[in-house]
Amino acid sequence: MITTRLNINGATVFAPNDILEQSEKSMDKAYQQIISQNGAGSEFLGWLGLPEEMSDSEMQRITQIAKSFQQRAEVVVVIGIGGSYLGARAVIEAMQGHFEGLHKNSDFPTVLFAGNNISEDYLFDLLQVLDNKEYGMVVISKSGTTTEPAIAFRILKEHCEKKYGKTAARERIIVITDSAKGALKQMATQENYETFVIPDNVGGRYSVLTPVGLLPITIAGYDIRNLLRGAAEMRNNLLNNNKIENNIAMQYATFRNYFYQNGKKVELMVAYEPRLYYLIEWYKQLFGESEGKDLKGIFPAGSIFSTDLHSLGQYIQEGERLLFETVISVEKSHHTVAIPYDEQNMDGLNYLQSKSLTEINHTAEIGTRMAHIDGGVPNLQILIPEICESTLGELIYFFEFSCALNGYLLSINPFNQPGVEAYKRNMFKLLGKE
Ligand code: PA5
């Protein structure tokens, strides 16, 4: 059973009463394109079955390698960009405490990320950290030819070999790439690095439930069985409910598409929990790269509230009416922090003293939703009971499925990204690459 719920009350007021019935036919067509695997890019539908396909031997290898890193590394650097790091980062940052890096006694290595930018200072700072830490690295690239991770790997490999010696460094490097092609695959074969394969039929941004996400998440100490279990629950739910009234991905896609067709070109994905920041970054990549083509597509934006209510809040309330909002709402926090009673009450906060911070955060959410709806911003709410591996698994599968549905509704291929090549062509030409 899934625990995720979709609340459409803040959206229905902006759409016809029979919006779900109206879109039944087009939604059914899009749904069938996924299920029957006959839509554009259907050779990349491998993600559909991932929650239930992990073999025992692959699971064991992931656990074993994670253990060996946990025993000898304080830091593990995950090198990758786009779909080759965002999924892992989304889950790790959602699961870990906000100040995890400052806890000295963790049983698990700190997972750091590299290869997702070309900043010299970023790599310099990272190398300084690695000078003084025991470390290992996981290099991830499906194509095996992406410039950003390739640069980072070349620099970190040299650092690692100098620090540990060539033979010992080999034991500290894991490669996740294509089964046959790409420079990274060739290097892995030549250097005899331990390697995991990204299945041919799974694209980068849909790969978090392959070793691309699962290995770093296990290294960081989180339970991938529960992550996969949550994703499997969502999969069963969405595949067994082919009618729009019972299928939350179809409902979500219906409203997204309706708002888009009616001038709401931007979806603002919001969370009131800062630890969901990278889940929103992952969502931005998933939807942005999948939908944004052929001069179509919703622009996926993200915000953490109430933080951004003090920066973007004014625009959302009174600026141009081009937004709709989707809020990931977390019902329970993991911890409690009491607001102390103060005799003098100079800050006037004693009226909050009997309330929990979570209650206050939820009240901020309710008040904001009311204000934004009044201001003409439709609101969709995705509710999860708490942040844990299984609810994150549910959300991952829910967003992947919804994204594919929305792509087919827009008659585009949700699984390619031809536009990403444009900046690379210019950069390579300017750099004089042959
Ligand atoms: O979703 C995608 O396919 C892309 O965002 C890729 O993940 C990203 O470009 C990195 O590619 P690669 O894994 O080939 O290095």
Tab-separated table of C-alpha atoms and ligand atoms in Angstrom:
chain	number	residue	atom	x	y	z
A	1	MET	CA	0.000	0.000	0.000
A	2	ILE	CA	1.283	3.445	-0.808
A	3	THR	CA	1.417	6.122	1.857
A	4	THR	CA	1.687	9.055	-0.571
A	5	ARG	CA	-1.487	11.039	-1.159
A	6	LEU	CA	-2.348	13.741	-3.668
A	7	ASN	CA	-4.572	16.597	-2.530
A	8	ILE	CA	-6.125	18.375	-5.512
A	9	ASN	CA	-8.452	20.701	-3.582
A	10	GLY	CA	-6.280	23.738	-4.199
A	11	ALA	CA	-6.204	22.972	-7.915
A	12	THR	CA	-9.815	22.077	-8.734
A	13	VAL	CA	-10.967	25.664	-8.150
A	14	PHE	CA	-8.848	26.681	-11.163
A	15	ALA	CA	-10.110	23.959	-13.512
A	16	PRO	CA	-13.466	22.768	-14.859
A	17	ASN	CA	-15.408	20.497	-12.491
A	18	ASP	CA	-15.144	17.589	-14.881
A	19	ILE	CA	-11.431	18.030	-15.675
A	20	LEU	CA	-10.635	14.421	-14.756
A	21	GLU	CA	-13.423	13.041	-16.996
A	22	GLN	CA	-12.424	15.433	-19.790
A	23	SER	CA	-8.849	14.245	-19.826
A	24	GLU	CA	-9.644	10.543	-19.429
A	25	LYS	CA	-9.116	9.750	-23.099
A	26	SER	CA	-5.812	11.548	-23.625
A	27	MET	CA	-4.552	10.289	-20.290
A	28	ASP	CA	-5.486	6.739	-21.145
A	29	LYS	CA	-3.561	7.048	-24.413
A	30	ALA	CA	-0.454	8.368	-22.650
A	31	TYR	CA	-0.747	5.655	-19.969
A	32	GLN	CA	-1.045	2.935	-22.603
A	33	GLN	CA	2.024	4.270	-24.404
A	34	ILE	CA	3.992	3.608	-21.229
A	35	ILE	CA	2.427	0.254	-20.376
A	36	SER	CA	2.459	-1.122	-23.927
A	37	GLN	CA	5.906	0.385	-24.481
A	38	ASN	CA	5.032	1.795	-27.888
A	39	GLY	CA	5.605	5.548	-27.360
A	40	ALA	CA	8.595	7.667	-28.419
A	41	GLY	CA	11.790	6.584	-26.673
A	42	SER	CA	10.232	3.323	-25.468
A	43	GLU	CA	13.671	1.675	-25.604
A	44	PHE	CA	14.365	3.670	-22.389
A	45	LEU	CA	11.490	2.302	-20.312
A	46	GLY	CA	13.739	0.007	-18.289
A	47	TRP	CA	13.119	2.142	-15.165
A	48	LEU	CA	9.526	0.842	-15.064
A	49	GLY	CA	10.585	-2.512	-13.625
A	50	LEU	CA	13.618	-1.461	-11.566
A	51	PRO	CA	12.022	-1.568	-8.095
A	52	GLU	CA	11.518	-5.309	-8.417
A	53	GLU	CA	14.438	-6.343	-10.555
A	54	MET	CA	17.472	-5.994	-8.333
A	55	SER	CA	19.134	-9.425	-8.177
A	56	ASP	CA	20.384	-10.857	-4.873
A	57	SER	CA	23.916	-10.995	-6.215
A	58	GLU	CA	23.896	-7.309	-7.244
A	59	MET	CA	22.438	-6.387	-3.854
A	60	GLN	CA	25.172	-8.403	-2.119
A	61	ARG	CA	27.912	-6.777	-4.168
A	62	ILE	CA	26.568	-3.306	-3.340
A	63	THR	CA	26.432	-4.170	0.374
A	64	GLN	CA	29.915	-5.661	0.322
A	65	ILE	CA	31.533	-2.715	-1.440
A	66	ALA	CA	29.713	-0.244	0.790
A	67	LYS	CA	31.025	-2.148	3.841
A	68	SER	CA	34.566	-2.095	2.604
A	69	PHE	CA	34.354	1.681	2.075
A	70	GLN	CA	32.760	2.098	5.489
A	71	GLN	CA	35.704	0.261	7.058
A	72	ARG	CA	38.500	2.231	5.427
A	73	ALA	CA	37.165	5.579	4.175
A	74	GLU	CA	36.075	8.684	6.045
A	75	VAL	CA	34.974	10.284	2.792
A	76	VAL	CA	33.647	8.811	-0.450
A	77	VAL	CA	33.532	11.135	-3.444
A	78	VAL	CA	30.766	10.460	-5.954
A	79	ILE	CA	31.859	11.813	-9.325
A	80	GLY	CA	29.004	12.414	-11.790
A	81	ILE	CA	26.680	15.023	-13.228
A	82	GLY	CA	22.933	15.239	-13.957
A	83	GLY	CA	21.251	11.880	-13.579
A	84	SER	CA	24.577	10.391	-12.553
A	85	TYR	CA	24.538	12.121	-9.156
A	86	LEU	CA	21.282	13.947	-8.401
A	87	GLY	CA	19.248	10.880	-7.395
A	88	ALA	CA	21.850	9.671	-4.908
A	89	ARG	CA	22.289	13.163	-3.519
A	90	ALA	CA	18.517	13.641	-3.227
A	91	VAL	CA	18.104	10.521	-1.088
A	92	ILE	CA	21.271	10.975	0.992
A	93	GLU	CA	20.531	14.608	1.826
A	94	ALA	CA	16.890	13.846	2.591
A	95	MET	CA	17.930	11.081	4.973
A	96	GLN	CA	20.867	12.597	6.780
A	97	GLY	CA	20.798	15.131	9.568
A	98	HIS	CA	21.277	18.704	8.450
A	99	PHE	CA	24.704	19.029	10.026
A	100	GLU	CA	25.870	15.453	9.471
A	101	GLY	CA	29.332	16.540	8.325
A	102	LEU	CA	30.035	18.029	11.749
A	103	HIS	CA	29.339	14.792	13.640
A	104	LYS	CA	32.728	13.200	14.120
A	105	ASN	CA	31.554	9.770	15.223
A	106	SER	CA	29.481	8.619	12.313
A	107	ASP	CA	29.875	4.932	11.389
A	108	PHE	CA	29.529	5.849	7.744
A	109	PRO	CA	31.716	7.816	5.371
A	110	THR	CA	30.663	11.311	4.419
A	111	VAL	CA	29.593	11.260	0.790
A	112	LEU	CA	30.845	14.289	-1.151
A	113	PHE	CA	30.131	15.078	-4.776
A	114	ALA	CA	32.390	16.173	-7.621
A	115	GLY	CA	32.294	16.338	-11.393
A	116	ASN	CA	29.037	18.285	-11.425
A	117	ASN	CA	30.712	21.619	-12.190
A	118	ILE	CA	34.013	22.867	-13.634
A	119	SER	CA	34.920	25.207	-10.800
A	120	GLU	CA	38.645	25.216	-10.094
A	121	ASP	CA	38.117	26.427	-6.527
A	122	TYR	CA	35.605	23.651	-5.847
A	123	LEU	CA	38.128	20.979	-6.833
A	124	PHE	CA	40.946	22.735	-5.011
A	125	ASP	CA	38.901	22.800	-1.817
A	126	LEU	CA	37.959	19.157	-2.256
A	127	LEU	CA	41.579	18.111	-2.770
A	128	GLN	CA	42.516	19.892	0.439
A	129	VAL	CA	39.892	17.872	2.297
A	130	LEU	CA	41.127	14.659	0.689
A	131	ASP	CA	44.739	15.403	1.647
A	132	ASN	CA	43.747	14.816	5.252
A	133	LYS	CA	41.103	12.100	4.963
A	134	GLU	CA	41.013	8.431	4.150
A	135	TYR	CA	38.897	8.284	1.036
A	136	GLY	CA	37.561	6.367	-1.924
A	137	MET	CA	35.524	7.297	-4.976
A	138	VAL	CA	32.639	6.149	-7.142
A	139	VAL	CA	32.843	7.418	-10.711
A	140	ILE	CA	29.536	7.428	-12.569
A	141	SER	CA	28.907	8.206	-16.214
A	142	LYS	CA	26.569	6.310	-18.500
A	143	SER	CA	28.138	7.617	-21.694
A	144	GLY	CA	31.570	7.507	-20.124
A	145	THR	CA	32.525	10.615	-22.066
A	146	THR	CA	30.984	13.532	-20.143
A	147	THR	CA	33.539	16.315	-19.694
A	148	GLU	CA	32.776	17.502	-16.151
A	149	PRO	CA	33.120	14.107	-14.416
A	150	ALA	CA	36.005	13.127	-16.710
A	151	ILE	CA	38.021	16.181	-15.590
A	152	ALA	CA	37.234	15.567	-11.920
A	153	PHE	CA	38.152	11.888	-12.233
A	154	ARG	CA	41.462	12.591	-13.922
A	155	ILE	CA	42.439	14.983	-11.121
A	156	LEU	CA	41.174	12.811	-8.263
A	157	LYS	CA	42.661	9.636	-9.722
A	158	GLU	CA	46.084	11.257	-9.799
A	159	HIS	CA	45.622	12.476	-6.220
A	160	CYS	CA	44.507	9.030	-5.070
A	161	GLU	CA	47.403	7.252	-6.801
A	162	LYS	CA	49.921	9.669	-5.270
A	163	LYS	CA	48.413	9.232	-1.842
A	164	TYR	CA	47.962	5.444	-1.794
A	165	GLY	CA	50.118	4.159	-4.660
A	166	LYS	CA	48.735	2.911	-7.965
A	167	THR	CA	47.806	-0.601	-6.803
A	168	ALA	CA	46.086	0.429	-3.572
A	169	ALA	CA	44.314	3.310	-5.334
A	170	ARG	CA	42.708	0.764	-7.656
A	171	GLU	CA	40.960	-0.770	-4.650
A	172	ARG	CA	39.468	2.606	-3.786
A	173	ILE	CA	37.873	3.361	-7.142
A	174	ILE	CA	34.509	1.970	-8.277
A	175	VAL	CA	33.175	2.676	-11.765
A	176	ILE	CA	29.507	2.709	-12.801
A	177	THR	CA	29.057	2.981	-16.544
A	178	ASP	CA	27.822	1.372	-19.747
A	179	SER	CA	28.348	-2.356	-20.238
A	180	ALA	CA	30.489	-1.916	-23.351
A	181	LYS	CA	31.105	1.576	-24.656
A	182	GLY	CA	32.706	4.840	-23.575
A	183	ALA	CA	36.128	5.967	-22.389
A	184	LEU	CA	35.277	5.248	-18.748
A	185	LYS	CA	34.432	1.634	-19.555
A	186	GLN	CA	37.754	1.281	-21.390
A	187	MET	CA	39.664	2.761	-18.466
A	188	ALA	CA	37.833	0.502	-16.027
A	189	THR	CA	38.778	-2.553	-18.059
A	190	GLN	CA	42.387	-1.468	-18.439
A	191	GLU	CA	42.828	-0.583	-14.764
A	192	ASN	CA	40.726	-3.502	-13.576
A	193	TYR	CA	38.412	-1.321	-11.471
A	194	GLU	CA	35.402	-2.916	-9.806
A	195	THR	CA	32.503	-1.990	-12.090
A	196	PHE	CA	28.718	-1.808	-12.073
A	197	VAL	CA	26.660	-1.530	-15.244
A	198	ILE	CA	23.934	1.015	-15.987
A	199	PRO	CA	21.335	-0.911	-18.001
A	200	ASP	CA	21.062	0.144	-21.656
A	201	ASN	CA	17.323	0.718	-21.306
A	202	VAL	CA	17.583	3.191	-18.404
A	203	GLY	CA	18.452	6.847	-19.099
A	204	GLY	CA	20.570	8.903	-16.691
A	205	ARG	CA	17.776	10.831	-14.984
A	206	TYR	CA	15.755	7.639	-14.472
A	207	SER	CA	18.691	5.701	-13.010
A	208	VAL	CA	18.512	6.366	-9.261
A	209	LEU	CA	17.163	2.860	-8.587
A	210	THR	CA	20.153	1.238	-10.341
A	211	PRO	CA	23.652	1.065	-8.748
A	212	VAL	CA	24.005	4.741	-9.829
A	213	GLY	CA	21.879	5.726	-6.835
A	214	LEU	CA	21.887	2.544	-4.794
A	215	LEU	CA	25.649	2.234	-4.212
A	216	PRO	CA	26.255	5.787	-2.917
A	217	ILE	CA	23.094	5.604	-0.803
A	218	THR	CA	24.246	2.321	0.785
A	219	ILE	CA	27.735	3.727	1.388
A	220	ALA	CA	26.144	6.643	3.242
A	221	GLY	CA	24.371	4.131	5.501
A	222	TYR	CA	20.787	4.118	4.205
A	223	ASP	CA	18.558	1.169	3.528
A	224	ILE	CA	18.076	0.583	-0.181
A	225	ARG	CA	15.764	-2.379	0.415
A	226	ASN	CA	13.233	0.015	1.930
A	227	LEU	CA	13.842	2.538	-0.845
A	228	LEU	CA	13.110	-0.160	-3.436
A	229	ARG	CA	10.153	-1.432	-1.403
A	230	GLY	CA	8.574	2.041	-1.427
A	231	ALA	CA	9.168	2.367	-5.159
A	232	ALA	CA	7.683	-1.107	-5.712
A	233	GLU	CA	4.549	-0.161	-3.742
A	234	MET	CA	4.102	2.903	-5.941
A	235	ARG	CA	4.775	0.846	-9.054
A	236	ASN	CA	2.112	-1.719	-8.127
A	237	ASN	CA	-0.333	1.031	-7.328
A	238	LEU	CA	0.174	2.908	-10.590
A	239	LEU	CA	0.301	-0.168	-12.804
A	240	ASN	CA	-2.737	-1.796	-11.205
A	241	ASN	CA	-4.912	1.314	-11.394
A	242	ASN	CA	-5.436	2.250	-14.993
A	243	LYS	CA	-8.408	4.492	-14.284
A	244	ILE	CA	-7.803	8.158	-13.619
A	245	GLU	CA	-9.996	8.280	-10.498
A	246	ASN	CA	-7.671	5.835	-8.716
A	247	ASN	CA	-4.331	6.804	-10.208
A	248	ILE	CA	-2.549	9.721	-8.534
A	249	ALA	CA	0.090	10.046	-11.271
A	250	MET	CA	-2.650	10.426	-13.880
A	251	GLN	CA	-4.390	13.028	-11.720
A	252	TYR	CA	-1.186	14.965	-11.133
A	253	ALA	CA	-0.357	14.856	-14.861
A	254	THR	CA	-3.890	15.999	-15.722
A	255	PHE	CA	-3.653	19.141	-13.608
A	256	ARG	CA	-0.095	19.909	-14.695
A	257	ASN	CA	-1.135	19.639	-18.314
A	258	TYR	CA	-4.321	21.664	-17.828
A	259	PHE	CA	-2.448	24.490	-16.089
A	260	TYR	CA	0.256	24.473	-18.760
A	261	GLN	CA	-2.293	24.681	-21.567
A	262	ASN	CA	-3.898	27.595	-19.718
A	263	GLY	CA	-0.863	29.830	-19.326
A	264	LYS	CA	0.780	28.438	-16.205
A	265	LYS	CA	4.135	27.678	-17.758
A	266	VAL	CA	6.101	27.270	-14.519
A	267	GLU	CA	5.690	24.629	-11.835
A	268	LEU	CA	7.147	25.676	-8.512
A	269	MET	CA	7.985	22.536	-6.529
A	270	VAL	CA	7.974	23.455	-2.872
A	271	ALA	CA	8.953	21.749	0.366
A	272	TYR	CA	8.853	23.064	3.907
A	273	GLU	CA	11.699	20.724	4.885
A	274	PRO	CA	15.174	21.946	3.828
A	275	ARG	CA	16.416	18.366	3.625
A	276	LEU	CA	14.254	17.940	0.508
A	277	TYR	CA	16.284	20.579	-1.361
A	278	TYR	CA	18.091	17.995	-3.486
A	279	LEU	CA	14.955	15.968	-4.120
A	280	ILE	CA	13.642	19.126	-5.756
A	281	GLU	CA	16.907	19.488	-7.691
A	282	TRP	CA	16.414	15.903	-8.903
A	283	TYR	CA	12.799	16.686	-9.860
A	284	LYS	CA	14.005	19.772	-11.796
A	285	GLN	CA	16.372	17.666	-13.860
A	286	LEU	CA	13.882	14.851	-14.384
A	287	PHE	CA	11.126	17.107	-15.689
A	288	GLY	CA	13.280	19.798	-17.287
A	289	GLU	CA	15.260	17.397	-19.466
A	290	SER	CA	12.269	15.212	-20.187
A	291	GLU	CA	9.656	17.821	-21.118
A	292	GLY	CA	11.605	20.831	-22.348
A	293	LYS	CA	11.871	20.238	-26.083
A	294	ASP	CA	10.213	21.051	-29.401
A	295	LEU	CA	9.566	24.525	-27.901
A	296	LYS	CA	7.234	22.973	-25.314
A	297	GLY	CA	7.265	22.044	-21.667
A	298	ILE	CA	6.619	23.343	-18.171
A	299	PHE	CA	9.636	25.090	-16.627
A	300	PRO	CA	10.391	23.216	-13.384
A	301	ALA	CA	11.410	25.552	-10.564
A	302	GLY	CA	11.998	24.810	-6.900
A	303	SER	CA	11.740	26.489	-3.526
A	304	ILE	CA	12.143	25.782	0.149
A	305	PHE	CA	9.498	27.546	2.235
A	306	SER	CA	9.204	29.413	4.474
A	307	THR	CA	12.784	30.463	3.540
A	308	ASP	CA	11.873	31.620	0.035
A	309	LEU	CA	8.655	33.287	1.126
A	310	HIS	CA	11.037	36.049	2.175
A	311	SER	CA	12.607	36.227	-1.272
A	312	LEU	CA	10.263	34.850	-3.928
A	313	GLY	CA	7.083	35.152	-1.860
A	314	GLN	CA	6.253	38.626	-3.125
A	315	TYR	CA	6.503	37.517	-6.766
A	316	ILE	CA	4.457	34.397	-6.175
A	317	GLN	CA	1.731	36.401	-4.462
A	318	GLU	CA	1.533	39.405	-6.775
A	319	GLY	CA	3.839	38.990	-9.776
A	320	GLU	CA	2.962	37.729	-13.240
A	321	ARG	CA	0.446	34.876	-13.057
A	322	LEU	CA	2.515	32.162	-14.718
A	323	LEU	CA	2.987	29.785	-11.818
A	324	PHE	CA	1.293	26.848	-10.272
A	325	GLU	CA	2.642	25.262	-7.125
A	326	THR	CA	3.171	21.670	-6.103
A	327	VAL	CA	3.983	21.205	-2.435
A	328	ILE	CA	5.648	18.113	-0.995
A	329	SER	CA	4.099	18.083	2.425
A	330	VAL	CA	5.665	16.034	5.221
A	331	GLU	CA	3.257	15.156	8.002
A	332	LYS	CA	5.645	14.156	10.827
A	333	SER	CA	9.065	15.400	11.858
A	334	HIS	CA	11.608	12.981	13.334
A	335	HIS	CA	12.450	15.091	16.360
A	336	THR	CA	10.914	17.643	18.698
A	337	VAL	CA	12.360	20.951	19.852
A	338	ALA	CA	10.375	22.810	22.481
A	339	ILE	CA	9.812	26.551	22.355
A	340	PRO	CA	10.681	27.663	25.890
A	341	TYR	CA	8.327	29.746	28.012
A	342	ASP	CA	9.793	33.187	28.723
A	343	GLU	CA	8.650	35.164	31.732
A	344	GLN	CA	9.290	38.525	30.086
A	345	ASN	CA	7.925	37.573	26.666
A	346	MET	CA	9.731	40.492	25.037
A	347	ASP	CA	9.547	38.778	21.604
A	348	GLY	CA	5.821	38.126	22.107
A	349	LEU	CA	6.212	34.428	21.324
A	350	ASN	CA	4.599	32.924	24.435
A	351	TYR	CA	1.412	32.289	22.454
A	352	LEU	CA	3.369	29.663	20.496
A	353	GLN	CA	4.758	27.950	23.540
A	354	SER	CA	2.215	25.122	23.636
A	355	LYS	CA	2.651	24.325	19.953
A	356	SER	CA	5.233	22.146	18.279
A	357	LEU	CA	7.471	23.630	15.584
A	358	THR	CA	6.003	21.120	13.133
A	359	GLU	CA	2.522	22.413	13.918
A	360	ILE	CA	3.740	25.963	13.303
A	361	ASN	CA	5.443	24.890	10.052
A	362	HIS	CA	2.209	23.208	8.926
A	363	THR	CA	0.249	26.297	9.826
A	364	ALA	CA	2.638	28.381	7.723
A	365	GLU	CA	1.928	25.950	4.892
A	366	ILE	CA	-1.855	26.211	5.263
A	367	GLY	CA	-1.726	30.015	5.469
A	368	THR	CA	0.558	30.218	2.443
A	369	ARG	CA	-1.607	27.859	0.410
A	370	MET	CA	-4.700	29.962	1.172
A	371	ALA	CA	-2.898	33.191	0.265
A	372	HIS	CA	-1.453	31.808	-2.971
A	373	ILE	CA	-4.787	30.337	-4.075
A	374	ASP	CA	-6.403	33.712	-3.355
A	375	GLY	CA	-3.639	35.279	-5.436
A	376	GLY	CA	-4.387	33.018	-8.425
A	377	VAL	CA	-1.729	30.345	-7.918
A	378	PRO	CA	-3.170	26.815	-8.230
A	379	ASN	CA	-1.894	24.435	-5.584
A	380	LEU	CA	-1.283	20.699	-5.717
A	381	GLN	CA	-0.210	18.945	-2.545
A	382	ILE	CA	1.719	15.688	-2.378
A	383	LEU	CA	1.554	14.353	1.164
A	384	ILE	CA	3.927	11.849	2.721
A	385	PRO	CA	3.743	10.733	6.374
A	386	GLU	CA	7.466	11.228	7.037
A	387	ILE	CA	10.821	11.362	5.301
A	388	CYS	CA	12.277	7.850	5.201
A	389	GLU	CA	13.685	5.496	2.590
A	390	SER	CA	10.334	3.963	1.639
A	391	THR	CA	8.481	7.276	1.215
A	392	LEU	CA	11.391	8.581	-0.861
A	393	GLY	CA	11.121	5.431	-2.992
A	394	GLU	CA	7.419	6.104	-3.480
A	395	LEU	CA	8.076	9.711	-4.479
A	396	ILE	CA	10.836	8.764	-6.922
A	397	TYR	CA	8.641	6.304	-8.777
A	398	PHE	CA	5.637	8.621	-8.648
A	399	PHE	CA	7.578	11.489	-10.241
A	400	GLU	CA	9.202	9.247	-12.859
A	401	PHE	CA	5.867	7.823	-13.922
A	402	SER	CA	4.162	11.240	-13.917
A	403	CYS	CA	7.004	12.677	-15.966
A	404	ALA	CA	6.670	10.010	-18.649
A	405	LEU	CA	2.887	10.558	-18.729
A	406	ASN	CA	3.339	14.313	-19.126
A	407	GLY	CA	5.890	13.824	-21.898
A	408	TYR	CA	3.475	11.703	-23.893
A	409	LEU	CA	0.644	14.189	-23.260
A	410	LEU	CA	2.876	16.827	-24.873
A	411	SER	CA	3.685	14.446	-27.754
A	412	ILE	CA	7.409	14.625	-27.085
A	413	ASN	CA	10.009	11.957	-26.344
A	414	PRO	CA	10.498	12.152	-22.556
A	415	PHE	CA	13.652	10.054	-22.649
A	416	ASN	CA	16.101	11.964	-24.824
A	417	GLN	CA	17.921	15.279	-24.300
A	418	PRO	CA	19.178	16.494	-27.701
A	419	GLY	CA	19.354	20.120	-26.538
A	420	VAL	CA	22.082	19.382	-23.992
A	421	GLU	CA	24.574	18.942	-26.829
A	422	ALA	CA	24.392	22.608	-27.934
A	423	TYR	CA	26.527	24.059	-25.133
A	424	LYS	CA	28.989	21.188	-25.434
A	425	ARG	CA	29.522	21.804	-29.166
A	426	ASN	CA	30.340	25.470	-28.524
A	427	MET	CA	32.540	24.722	-25.531
A	428	PHE	CA	34.537	22.056	-27.384
A	429	LYS	CA	34.981	24.327	-30.397
A	430	LEU	CA	36.147	27.209	-28.217
A	431	LEU	CA	38.524	24.913	-26.336
A	432	GLY	CA	39.946	23.595	-29.616
A	433	LYS	CA	38.905	19.949	-29.141
A	434	GLU	CA	39.578	17.894	-32.253
B	1	PA5	O1	19.460	12.276	-17.863
B	1	PA5	C1	20.471	12.253	-18.535
B	1	PA5	O2	20.667	11.385	-19.395
B	1	PA5	C2	21.583	13.254	-18.343
B	1	PA5	O3	21.259	14.252	-17.449
B	1	PA5	C3	22.831	12.545	-17.847
B	1	PA5	O4	22.569	11.903	-16.636
B	1	PA5	C4	23.997	13.527	-17.672
B	1	PA5	O5	24.180	14.290	-18.821
B	1	PA5	C5	25.282	12.750	-17.374
B	1	PA5	O6	25.565	11.857	-18.398
B	1	PA5	P1	26.556	10.673	-18.227
B	1	PA5	O7	26.037	9.762	-17.186
B	1	PA5	O8	26.601	10.021	-19.580
B	1	PA5	O9	27.887	11.246	-17.843
